């Protein structure tokens, strides 16, 4: 069972690095919860592959820095669609 979790953590890391995606998108792609993805990447991955952990950490830090921008864009689009539907 332990190998399976470590393998899943590595696969999640590779997916996030290759696609420059978010934890939410990775969770949806793999059909698991965001909490599981976060735990795999923050705890399990560091123990089994420190190099991958450092790469994923960089991607996630960029995502964290940009999330307020993506949220604002989503809100803007929401109101743009609402006003054009009237």
Coordinates of N, CA, C and O in Angstrom, one line a residue:
X1 N 0.8 -1.2 0.0 CA 0.0 0.0 0.0 C 0.9 1.3 0.0 O 0.6 2.2 -0.7
X2 N 2.0 1.2 0.7 CA 2.8 2.4 0.8 C 3.4 2.7 -0.5 O 3.5 3.9 -0.9
X3 N 3.9 1.7 -1.3 CA 4.4 2.0 -2.6 C 3.4 2.6 -3.5 O 3.7 3.5 -4.3
X4 N 2.1 2.2 -3.4 CA 1.1 2.8 -4.2 C 0.9 4.3 -3.9 O 0.8 5.1 -4.9
X5 N 1.0 4.7 -2.7 CA 0.8 6.1 -2.3 C 2.0 6.9 -2.8 O 1.9 8.0 -3.3
X6 N 3.2 6.4 -2.7 CA 4.4 7.0 -3.2 C 4.4 7.2 -4.7 O 4.8 8.2 -5.3
X7 N 3.9 6.1 -5.4 CA 3.8 6.1 -6.8 C 2.8 7.2 -7.3 O 3.0 7.9 -8.2
X8 N 1.7 7.2 -6.6 CA 0.7 8.2 -6.9 C 1.2 9.7 -6.7 O 1.0 10.6 -7.5
X9 N 2.0 9.9 -5.6 CA 2.6 11.2 -5.4 C 3.5 11.6 -6.5 O 3.5 12.7 -7.0
X10 N 4.3 10.6 -7.0 CA 5.2 10.9 -8.1 C 4.4 11.2 -9.4 O 4.8 12.2 -10.1
X11 N 3.4 10.5 -9.6 CA 2.5 10.7 -10.8 C 1.9 12.1 -10.8 O 1.8 12.8 -11.8
X12 N 1.4 12.4 -9.6 CA 0.8 13.8 -9.4 C 1.8 14.9 -9.7 O 1.5 15.8 -10.3
X13 N 3.0 14.7 -9.1 CA 4.1 15.7 -9.3 C 4.4 15.8 -10.8 O 4.5 17.0 -11.3
X14 N 4.6 14.8 -11.5 CA 4.9 14.8 -12.9 C 3.8 15.5 -13.7 O 4.1 16.4 -14.5
X15 N 2.6 15.2 -13.4 CA 1.4 15.8 -14.0 C 1.4 17.3 -13.8 O 1.2 18.1 -14.7
X16 N 1.6 17.7 -12.6 CA 1.5 19.2 -12.2 C 2.7 19.9 -12.9 O 2.5 21.0 -13.4
X17 N 3.9 19.3 -12.9 CA 5.0 20.0 -13.5 C 4.9 20.1 -15.0 O 5.1 21.1 -15.6
X18 N 4.5 19.0 -15.6 CA 4.3 19.0 -17.1 C 3.2 19.9 -17.6 O 3.4 20.6 -18.6
X19 N 2.1 20.0 -16.9 CA 1.0 20.8 -17.3 C 0.9 22.1 -16.6 O 0.0 22.9 -16.9
X20 N 1.8 22.4 -15.7 CA 1.8 23.7 -14.9 C 0.4 23.9 -14.4 O -0.2 25.0 -14.6
X21 N -0.2 23.0 -13.8 CA -1.6 23.0 -13.3 C -1.7 23.2 -11.8 O -0.7 23.2 -11.1
X22 N -2.9 23.3 -11.4 CA -3.2 23.6 -9.9 C -3.5 22.2 -9.3 O -3.8 21.2 -9.9
X23 N -3.6 22.3 -7.9 CA -3.9 21.1 -7.2 C -5.4 20.7 -7.5 O -5.6 19.5 -7.7
X24 N -6.2 21.6 -7.6 CA -7.6 21.3 -8.0 C -7.8 20.6 -9.3 O -8.5 19.6 -9.4
X25 N -7.0 21.1 -10.3 CA -7.1 20.5 -11.6 C -6.5 19.1 -11.6 O -7.0 18.1 -12.3
X26 N -5.4 18.9 -10.9 CA -4.8 17.6 -10.7 C -5.7 16.6 -10.0 O -5.9 15.4 -10.4
X27 N -6.4 17.1 -9.0 CA -7.3 16.2 -8.3 C -8.5 15.8 -9.2 O -8.9 14.6 -9.2
X28 N -9.0 16.7 -10.0 CA -10.1 16.3 -10.9 C -9.6 15.3 -12.0 O -10.3 14.4 -12.3
X29 N -8.4 15.5 -12.5 CA -7.8 14.7 -13.5 C -7.6 13.2 -13.0 O -7.9 12.3 -13.7
X30 N -7.2 13.1 -11.7 CA -6.9 11.8 -11.2 C -8.1 11.2 -10.4 O -8.1 10.1 -10.0
X31 N -9.1 12.0 -10.2 CA -10.3 11.5 -9.6 C -10.2 11.3 -8.1 O -10.7 10.4 -7.5
X32 N -9.4 12.2 -7.4 CA -9.2 12.1 -6.0 C -9.4 13.5 -5.4 O -9.6 14.4 -6.1
X33 N -9.4 13.5 -4.1 CA -9.7 14.8 -3.4 C -8.5 15.7 -3.4 O -7.4 15.3 -3.5
X34 N -8.8 17.0 -3.3 CA -7.8 18.0 -3.2 C -6.9 17.8 -2.0 O -5.7 18.0 -2.0
X35 N -7.5 17.3 -0.9 CA -6.8 17.1 0.3 C -5.8 16.0 0.1 O -4.6 16.1 0.6
X36 N -6.2 14.9 -0.6 CA -5.2 13.8 -0.9 C -4.1 14.3 -1.7 O -2.9 14.0 -1.5
X37 N -4.4 15.1 -2.8 CA -3.3 15.6 -3.6 C -2.3 16.5 -2.8 O -1.1 16.3 -2.9
X38 N -2.9 17.4 -1.9 CA -2.1 18.2 -1.1 C -1.2 17.4 -0.2 O 0.0 17.7 0.0
X39 N -1.8 16.4 0.5 CA -1.0 15.6 1.4 C 0.1 14.8 0.6 O 1.2 14.7 1.1
X40 N -0.2 14.3 -0.5 CA 0.7 13.5 -1.3 C 1.9 14.4 -1.7 O 3.1 14.0 -1.6
X41 N 1.6 15.6 -2.1 CA 2.7 16.5 -2.6 C 3.5 17.2 -1.5 O 4.7 17.4 -1.6
X42 N 2.8 17.5 -0.4 CA 3.5 18.2 0.7 C 4.2 17.3 1.7 O 5.3 17.7 2.3
X43 N 3.8 16.1 1.9 CA 4.4 15.2 2.9 C 5.0 14.0 2.2 O 6.2 13.7 2.5
X44 N 4.3 13.2 1.5 CA 4.8 12.0 0.9 C 5.9 12.2 -0.1 O 6.9 11.4 -0.2
X45 N 5.7 13.1 -1.0 CA 6.7 13.3 -2.1 C 8.0 13.8 -1.6 O 9.0 13.3 -2.1
X46 N 8.1 14.6 -0.6 CA 9.3 15.0 0.0 C 10.2 13.9 0.5 O 11.4 13.8 0.4
X47 N 9.5 12.9 1.0 CA 10.2 11.7 1.6 C 10.7 10.7 0.5 O 11.7 10.1 0.7
X48 N 10.0 10.6 -0.6 CA 10.3 9.6 -1.6 C 11.1 10.2 -2.8 O 11.8 9.5 -3.5
X49 N 10.9 11.5 -3.1 CA 11.6 12.2 -4.2 C 11.8 13.7 -4.0 O 10.9 14.4 -4.4
X50 N 12.8 14.0 -3.3 CA 13.0 15.4 -2.9 C 13.2 16.3 -4.2 O 12.7 17.5 -4.2
X51 N 13.8 15.8 -5.2 CA 14.0 16.7 -6.4 C 12.6 17.0 -7.1 O 12.4 18.2 -7.4
X52 N 11.7 16.0 -7.2 CA 10.4 16.3 -7.7 C 9.6 17.3 -6.7 O 8.9 18.2 -7.2
X53 N 9.8 17.1 -5.5 CA 9.1 17.9 -4.5 C 9.5 19.4 -4.7 O 8.7 20.3 -4.7
X54 N 10.8 19.7 -4.9 CA 11.2 21.0 -5.1 C 10.7 21.6 -6.4 O 10.3 22.8 -6.4
X55 N 10.5 20.8 -7.5 CA 10.0 21.3 -8.7 C 8.5 21.6 -8.6 O 8.0 22.6 -9.0
X56 N 7.8 20.7 -7.9 CA 6.3 20.9 -7.7 C 6.1 22.2 -6.8 O 5.2 22.9 -7.0
X57 N 6.9 22.3 -5.8 CA 6.8 23.4 -4.9 C 6.9 24.8 -5.6 O 6.2 25.7 -5.4
X58 N 7.8 24.8 -6.6 CA 7.9 26.1 -7.5 C 6.6 26.3 -8.2 O 6.1 27.5 -8.3
X59 N 6.1 25.3 -8.8 CA 4.8 25.5 -9.6 C 3.7 25.9 -8.7 O 2.9 26.8 -9.0
X60 N 3.6 25.3 -7.5 CA 2.5 25.6 -6.6 C 2.7 27.0 -6.0 O 1.7 27.7 -5.7
X61 N 3.9 27.5 -5.8 CA 4.1 28.9 -5.4 C 3.7 29.9 -6.4 O 3.1 30.9 -6.1
X62 N 3.9 29.6 -7.7 CA 3.5 30.5 -8.8 C 1.9 30.5 -8.8 O 1.3 31.6 -8.9
X63 N 1.3 29.3 -8.6 CA -0.1 29.2 -8.6 C -0.7 30.1 -7.4 O -1.7 30.8 -7.6
X64 N -0.1 30.0 -6.3 CA -0.5 30.7 -5.1 C -0.4 32.2 -5.3 O -1.3 32.9 -5.0
X65 N 0.7 32.6 -6.0 CA 0.9 34.0 -6.2 C -0.1 34.6 -7.2 O -0.5 35.8 -7.2
X66 N -0.6 33.7 -8.1 CA -1.5 34.2 -9.2 C -3.0 33.9 -8.9 O -3.8 34.3 -9.7
X67 N -3.3 33.3 -7.8 CA -4.7 32.8 -7.6 C -5.7 34.0 -7.5 O -6.8 33.9 -7.9
X68 N -5.2 35.1 -6.9 CA -6.1 36.3 -6.8 C -6.5 36.8 -8.2 O -7.6 37.3 -8.4
X69 N -5.5 36.7 -9.1 CA -5.8 37.2 -10.5 C -6.8 36.3 -11.2 O -7.7 36.8 -11.8
X70 N -6.6 35.0 -11.1 CA -7.5 34.1 -11.7 C -8.9 34.2 -11.1 O -9.9 34.2 -11.8
X71 N -9.0 34.4 -9.8 CA -10.3 34.6 -9.2 C -11.0 35.9 -9.7 O -12.2 35.9 -9.9
X72 N -10.2 37.0 -9.8 CA -10.8 38.2 -10.3 C -11.3 38.1 -11.8 O -12.3 38.6 -12.2
X73 N -10.5 37.3 -12.6 CA -10.9 37.1 -14.0 C -12.2 36.3 -14.0 O -13.1 36.5 -14.9
X74 N -12.3 35.3 -13.2 CA -13.5 34.5 -13.2 C -14.7 35.3 -12.8 O -15.8 35.1 -13.3
X75 N -14.6 36.2 -11.8 CA -15.7 37.0 -11.3 C -16.1 38.0 -12.5 O -17.3 38.2 -12.7
X76 N -15.1 38.5 -13.1 CA -15.3 39.5 -14.2 C -16.1 38.8 -15.3 O -17.1 39.3 -15.9
X77 N -15.7 37.5 -15.7 CA -16.4 36.8 -16.7 C -17.8 36.4 -16.3 O -18.7 36.5 -17.1
X78 N -18.0 36.1 -15.0 CA -19.3 35.8 -14.5 C -20.3 37.0 -14.7 O -21.4 36.8 -15.2
X79 N -19.9 38.2 -14.4 CA -20.7 39.3 -14.5 C -20.9 39.7 -16.0 O -21.9 40.3 -16.4
X80 N -19.9 39.5 -16.8 CA -19.9 39.8 -18.2 C -21.0 38.9 -18.9 O -21.8 39.4 -19.7
X81 N -21.0 37.6 -18.5 CA -22.0 36.7 -19.1 C -23.4 37.1 -18.6 O -24.4 37.0 -19.3
X82 N -23.5 37.4 -17.3 CA -24.8 37.8 -16.7 C -25.4 39.0 -17.4 O -26.6 39.1 -17.7
X83 N -24.6 40.0 -17.7 CA -25.1 41.2 -18.3 C -25.4 41.0 -19.8 O -26.3 41.7 -20.3
X84 N -24.7 40.1 -20.5 CA -25.0 39.9 -21.9 C -26.2 39.0 -22.1 O -26.8 38.9 -23.1
X85 N -26.7 38.3 -21.0 CA -27.8 37.4 -21.1 C -29.1 38.2 -21.0 O -30.2 37.7 -21.3
X86 N -29.0 39.4 -20.5 CA -30.3 40.2 -20.3 C -30.8 40.8 -21.6 O -30.4 41.1 -22.5

